[in-house]
XYZ file of C-alpha atoms in Angstrom:
343
model
C 2.473 2.637 -6.731
C 5.731 4.495 -6.805
C 9.012 4.555 -8.641
C 10.982 5.436 -5.523
C 13.650 3.061 -4.315
C 12.069 1.124 -1.481
C 13.352 0.421 1.961
C 12.147 -0.175 5.479
C 12.385 -2.501 8.394
C 11.649 -2.812 12.073
C 9.422 -4.913 14.239
C 5.718 -5.448 13.757
C 5.079 -7.001 17.117
C 6.115 -10.301 18.684
C 6.834 -13.178 16.347
C 4.690 -16.216 17.124
C 7.318 -18.669 15.880
C 11.077 -19.044 16.125
C 11.973 -17.541 12.774
C 14.437 -14.649 13.160
C 13.303 -11.048 12.967
C 13.040 -9.641 9.459
C 13.989 -6.817 7.227
C 13.311 -5.517 3.769
C 15.067 -3.851 0.896
C 15.221 -0.805 -1.300
C 13.768 -1.344 -4.764
C 12.252 0.358 -7.736
C 8.557 0.892 -8.150
C 6.076 0.159 -10.926
C 4.922 2.318 -13.752
C 4.207 5.630 -12.229
C 6.166 7.664 -9.793
C 5.808 9.134 -6.359
C 8.502 11.738 -6.478
C 6.980 13.659 -3.621
C 5.605 10.766 -1.633
C 6.543 9.452 1.769
C 8.384 6.317 2.830
C 6.105 3.845 4.502
C 6.781 2.006 7.603
C 4.411 0.668 10.082
C 5.194 -0.676 13.404
C 4.069 0.602 16.760
C 5.756 3.962 16.333
C 6.681 6.039 19.305
C 3.687 8.233 20.149
C 5.925 10.884 21.664
C 7.975 11.141 18.516
C 4.830 11.025 16.423
C 3.299 13.966 18.221
C 6.508 15.905 18.343
C 7.016 15.399 14.619
C 3.456 16.278 13.706
C 3.171 19.385 15.809
C 6.765 20.505 16.241
C 8.640 22.970 14.092
C 8.681 21.645 10.545
C 11.409 22.464 8.060
C 10.600 21.418 4.546
C 13.985 22.309 3.084
C 16.414 20.620 5.475
C 18.726 17.880 4.224
C 17.829 14.228 4.882
C 20.474 13.861 7.583
C 19.299 16.974 9.356
C 15.687 15.814 9.119
C 16.573 12.390 10.531
C 18.461 13.968 13.400
C 15.633 16.372 14.168
C 12.928 13.723 14.065
C 14.768 10.955 15.926
C 16.812 13.028 18.378
C 20.012 11.265 17.263
C 22.911 12.710 15.329
C 23.264 11.758 11.668
C 26.787 10.708 10.712
C 26.292 9.894 7.010
C 23.689 10.167 4.287
C 23.283 8.768 0.785
C 20.643 10.112 -1.565
C 18.807 7.458 -3.554
C 16.484 9.833 -5.405
C 15.135 13.347 -5.161
C 12.746 12.219 -2.428
C 14.516 9.321 -0.694
C 17.773 9.025 1.195
C 19.562 6.533 3.406
C 20.909 8.035 6.639
C 23.236 6.477 9.203
C 22.610 7.642 12.755
C 25.061 7.852 15.624
C 25.458 4.308 16.920
C 25.192 2.720 13.481
C 21.429 2.479 12.940
C 20.461 3.085 9.308
C 17.158 4.748 8.473
C 15.412 5.886 5.330
C 14.243 9.477 5.032
C 11.584 10.258 2.476
C 10.097 13.587 1.529
C 6.376 13.952 1.012
C 5.118 17.246 -0.401
C 1.434 16.460 -0.956
C -0.724 17.829 1.882
C -1.348 15.139 4.485
C 0.621 12.436 2.643
C 3.132 11.810 5.417
C 0.465 11.671 8.096
C -1.681 9.264 6.060
C 1.265 6.965 5.499
C 2.508 6.988 9.067
C -0.968 6.298 10.440
C -1.450 3.536 7.886
C 1.793 1.858 8.866
C 0.871 1.964 12.524
C -2.538 0.433 11.785
C -1.018 -2.425 9.807
C 1.504 -3.044 12.560
C -1.209 -3.280 15.192
C -2.505 -6.415 13.472
C 0.764 -8.209 14.354
C 0.556 -10.104 11.086
C 2.622 -9.075 8.053
C 5.816 -7.311 9.029
C 6.261 -3.620 8.305
C 9.194 -1.298 8.985
C 9.153 0.882 12.081
C 8.428 4.593 11.902
C 11.087 6.557 13.787
C 9.612 10.006 13.342
C 7.763 12.263 10.949
C 6.473 15.760 10.387
C 4.435 17.392 7.648
C 7.046 16.727 4.955
C 9.438 14.008 6.141
C 9.053 10.407 7.221
C 11.861 8.433 8.868
C 11.744 4.638 8.900
C 14.166 1.810 9.568
C 16.176 0.536 6.645
C 15.530 -3.039 5.565
C 18.138 -5.613 4.572
C 17.587 -7.249 1.203
C 16.918 -10.953 0.692
C 15.711 -13.206 -2.099
C 12.181 -14.388 -2.861
C 11.598 -18.015 -1.975
C 8.652 -20.391 -1.835
C 8.739 -20.865 1.942
C 8.613 -17.127 2.622
C 5.819 -16.784 0.043
C 3.698 -19.441 1.747
C 4.114 -17.734 5.084
C 3.385 -14.345 3.555
C 0.057 -15.677 2.309
C -0.869 -16.808 5.818
C 0.285 -13.508 7.313
C -1.666 -11.502 4.756
C -4.809 -13.449 5.642
C -4.223 -12.557 9.301
C -3.809 -8.893 8.410
C -7.106 -8.875 6.541
C -8.832 -10.708 9.391
C -7.827 -7.920 11.784
C -10.666 -6.009 10.148
C -11.763 -2.399 9.811
C -14.741 -0.400 11.110
C -16.216 0.006 7.624
C -15.431 -0.154 3.930
C -13.416 2.963 3.208
C -12.575 3.567 6.856
C -9.183 5.250 7.286
C -6.722 4.094 9.932
C -7.660 5.424 13.387
C -6.888 9.129 13.426
C -5.893 9.033 9.769
C -7.086 11.652 7.285
C -9.999 11.269 4.918
C -7.905 12.677 2.090
C -5.148 10.127 1.503
C -3.124 8.830 -1.442
C -2.381 5.749 -3.479
C 1.104 6.421 -4.796
C 0.866 10.054 -5.876
C -2.821 9.880 -6.714
C -5.460 11.176 -4.282
C -7.641 8.614 -2.560
C -10.606 9.522 -0.340
C -11.324 7.344 2.665
C -15.098 7.723 2.972
C -16.828 4.939 4.965
C -19.627 2.961 3.327
C -22.022 0.226 4.421
C -21.614 -2.289 1.615
C -18.683 -3.044 -0.628
C -20.253 -2.868 -4.114
C -21.781 0.599 -3.738
C -18.807 1.979 -1.815
C -16.256 0.602 -4.294
C -18.131 1.999 -7.265
C -18.728 5.439 -5.744
C -15.410 6.071 -3.988
C -12.838 4.046 -5.899
C -13.815 3.454 -9.526
C -16.135 6.294 -10.600
C -13.926 9.242 -9.539
C -11.089 8.003 -11.754
C -13.395 6.844 -14.516
C -14.801 10.367 -14.808
C -11.356 11.905 -14.677
C -10.119 9.538 -17.389
C -12.957 10.694 -19.648
C -12.386 14.363 -18.828
C -8.710 14.035 -19.710
C -9.405 12.199 -22.955
C -7.759 8.965 -21.871
C -11.011 6.995 -22.059
C -13.815 7.516 -24.571
C -17.350 8.139 -23.254
C -18.668 4.974 -24.887
C -15.913 2.961 -23.226
C -16.657 4.535 -19.872
C -20.276 3.550 -20.326
C -19.212 -0.085 -20.609
C -17.395 0.132 -17.284
C -20.355 1.898 -15.704
C -22.563 -0.947 -16.872
C -20.377 -3.406 -14.970
C -20.558 -1.224 -11.869
C -24.349 -1.308 -12.047
C -24.158 -5.091 -11.915
C -21.566 -5.130 -9.150
C -24.005 -6.210 -6.388
C -24.630 -9.397 -8.395
C -20.981 -9.889 -9.380
C -19.257 -9.199 -6.046
C -19.743 -12.631 -4.525
C -20.870 -13.359 -0.965
C -20.898 -10.389 1.401
C -17.813 -10.184 3.595
C -16.878 -7.923 6.516
C -14.435 -5.070 5.880
C -10.832 -6.259 5.816
C -7.767 -4.323 6.920
C -6.091 -3.664 3.572
C -2.592 -2.616 2.672
C -4.353 -0.903 -0.210
C -1.476 -0.608 -2.709
C -0.221 -4.177 -2.748
C 1.661 -4.353 -5.995
C 4.914 -6.272 -6.119
C 7.059 -3.171 -5.658
C 5.705 -2.779 -2.127
C 6.505 -6.399 -1.187
C 9.991 -6.748 0.257
C 11.679 -10.133 0.601
C 13.791 -9.737 3.701
C 17.210 -11.197 4.427
C 15.561 -12.961 7.368
C 13.333 -15.004 5.066
C 10.222 -12.990 5.891
C 8.131 -10.724 3.687
C 7.760 -7.073 4.682
C 5.308 -4.529 3.287
C 5.912 -0.832 2.668
C 4.090 2.123 1.096
C 0.534 1.363 2.179
C -2.644 3.132 1.166
C -4.316 1.499 4.151
C -8.101 1.448 4.552
C -11.021 -0.868 5.126
C -11.949 -2.808 2.003
C -12.555 -6.192 0.424
C -9.766 -8.688 0.986
C -9.845 -9.812 -2.642
C -8.708 -6.308 -3.637
C -5.243 -6.750 -2.119
C -4.859 -10.120 -3.827
C -6.001 -8.757 -7.185
C -3.521 -5.910 -6.880
C -0.747 -8.369 -6.063
C -1.527 -10.224 -9.290
C -1.778 -7.089 -11.438
C 1.952 -6.429 -11.831
C 3.187 -9.900 -10.942
C 4.766 -11.265 -7.768
C 7.406 -13.968 -7.255
C 5.946 -17.276 -6.056
C 2.408 -15.898 -6.262
C 1.023 -19.428 -6.388
C 2.601 -20.128 -2.996
C 1.342 -16.834 -1.583
C -2.183 -17.784 -2.618
C -1.761 -21.308 -1.264
C -0.765 -19.934 2.130
C -3.685 -17.518 2.082
C -6.166 -20.246 1.188
C -4.840 -22.442 4.004
C -5.467 -19.699 6.542
C -8.654 -18.118 5.195
C -10.209 -19.758 2.112
C -11.603 -17.339 -0.430
C -15.226 -17.489 -1.561
C -16.073 -19.523 -4.644
C -15.565 -17.631 -7.874
C -12.868 -15.320 -6.558
C -10.725 -15.793 -9.657
C -13.585 -14.516 -11.817
C -13.712 -11.344 -9.733
C -10.031 -10.398 -10.068
C -10.709 -7.974 -12.918
C -13.406 -6.173 -10.921
C -10.964 -5.495 -8.119
C -8.305 -4.335 -10.578
C -10.507 -1.619 -12.084
C -9.489 0.959 -9.483
C -5.697 0.632 -9.774
C -5.913 0.382 -13.559
C -7.927 3.598 -13.793
C -5.539 5.320 -11.395
C -2.716 4.334 -13.725
C -4.726 5.421 -16.759
C -5.101 8.922 -15.372
C -1.457 9.134 -14.354
C 0.207 7.317 -17.231
C -2.069 7.137 -20.206
C -4.168 5.202 -22.647
C -2.555 1.771 -22.257
C -3.933 1.376 -18.758
C -7.339 2.634 -19.850
C -7.435 -0.194 -22.388
C -6.530 -2.685 -19.654
C -9.344 -1.344 -17.462
C -11.759 -1.730 -20.346
C -10.577 -5.297 -20.914
C -11.054 -6.070 -17.215
C -14.622 -4.766 -17.381
C -15.367 -6.736 -20.527
C -14.049 -9.848 -18.801
C -16.619 -9.616 -16.004
C -19.013 -12.575 -15.802
C -22.089 -12.155 -17.997
């Protein structure tokens, strides 16, 4: 969840069919900003560059072009700032990359590791990380396309494959990734748990529910209603499923419709979770051709009966995150989602 212009591209592993390689586009984010976040990109990034960026000399105040040159080892010949935290940089030879600043401790590392983990699934395409350090992330730029039904159907199948790649546990971070991560500019702890209902309640919903009450966004009596739903979550969650490999922040702003006719994902908050969570998040702020996305997903990996009734449960976390960041309107939506839970 970010209001940064979006951009990224690159390869996410070999393509199993003859469609051309893809790209993605810059775009605006949803309600809520990530002015100090990091650009997301996830392909098999160069381990040498990764280590050099993480451990090498870090300069927080250098210009985007200088940062791109330092982190990629190639001269920058032009730069264009898109926001306070995001810039487009042309490197020597013509390659265009995006450079994003991330000021929150560990944000760049969490994002880079998340992108790499998504790329390892060789499913949904993600842009390639070209380098990063403590405060800057460099990814390939993505060419813009238009949403269409064929790409949406394929995206659904690819998303199912990403989820099927799995995770060690609910709440597990990407390998080597930090426990303290982010969803947009909100903190998100990746603490492994054994079963989804108890983990989701303890490590996703309750921390933001309590904060919403503390900040006066949600009334105690309203919070009690949501807590009552959480107590019933083991009975409401549907059949037990293994941990899925989630994008973790799959709202429409992080879905890029590439010029190649493929869908690319950026800005992950990657972790192990329930696959219905990504789909519920995709529905929360709307997505072009969502019916085709869901049709493709169902073809590849049918969802358990009653999944539509559980959408509101999976939306509680992002709605409460938004309530804390942006106010009462989202708290009312979270309350409505809880009240809509099956009796």
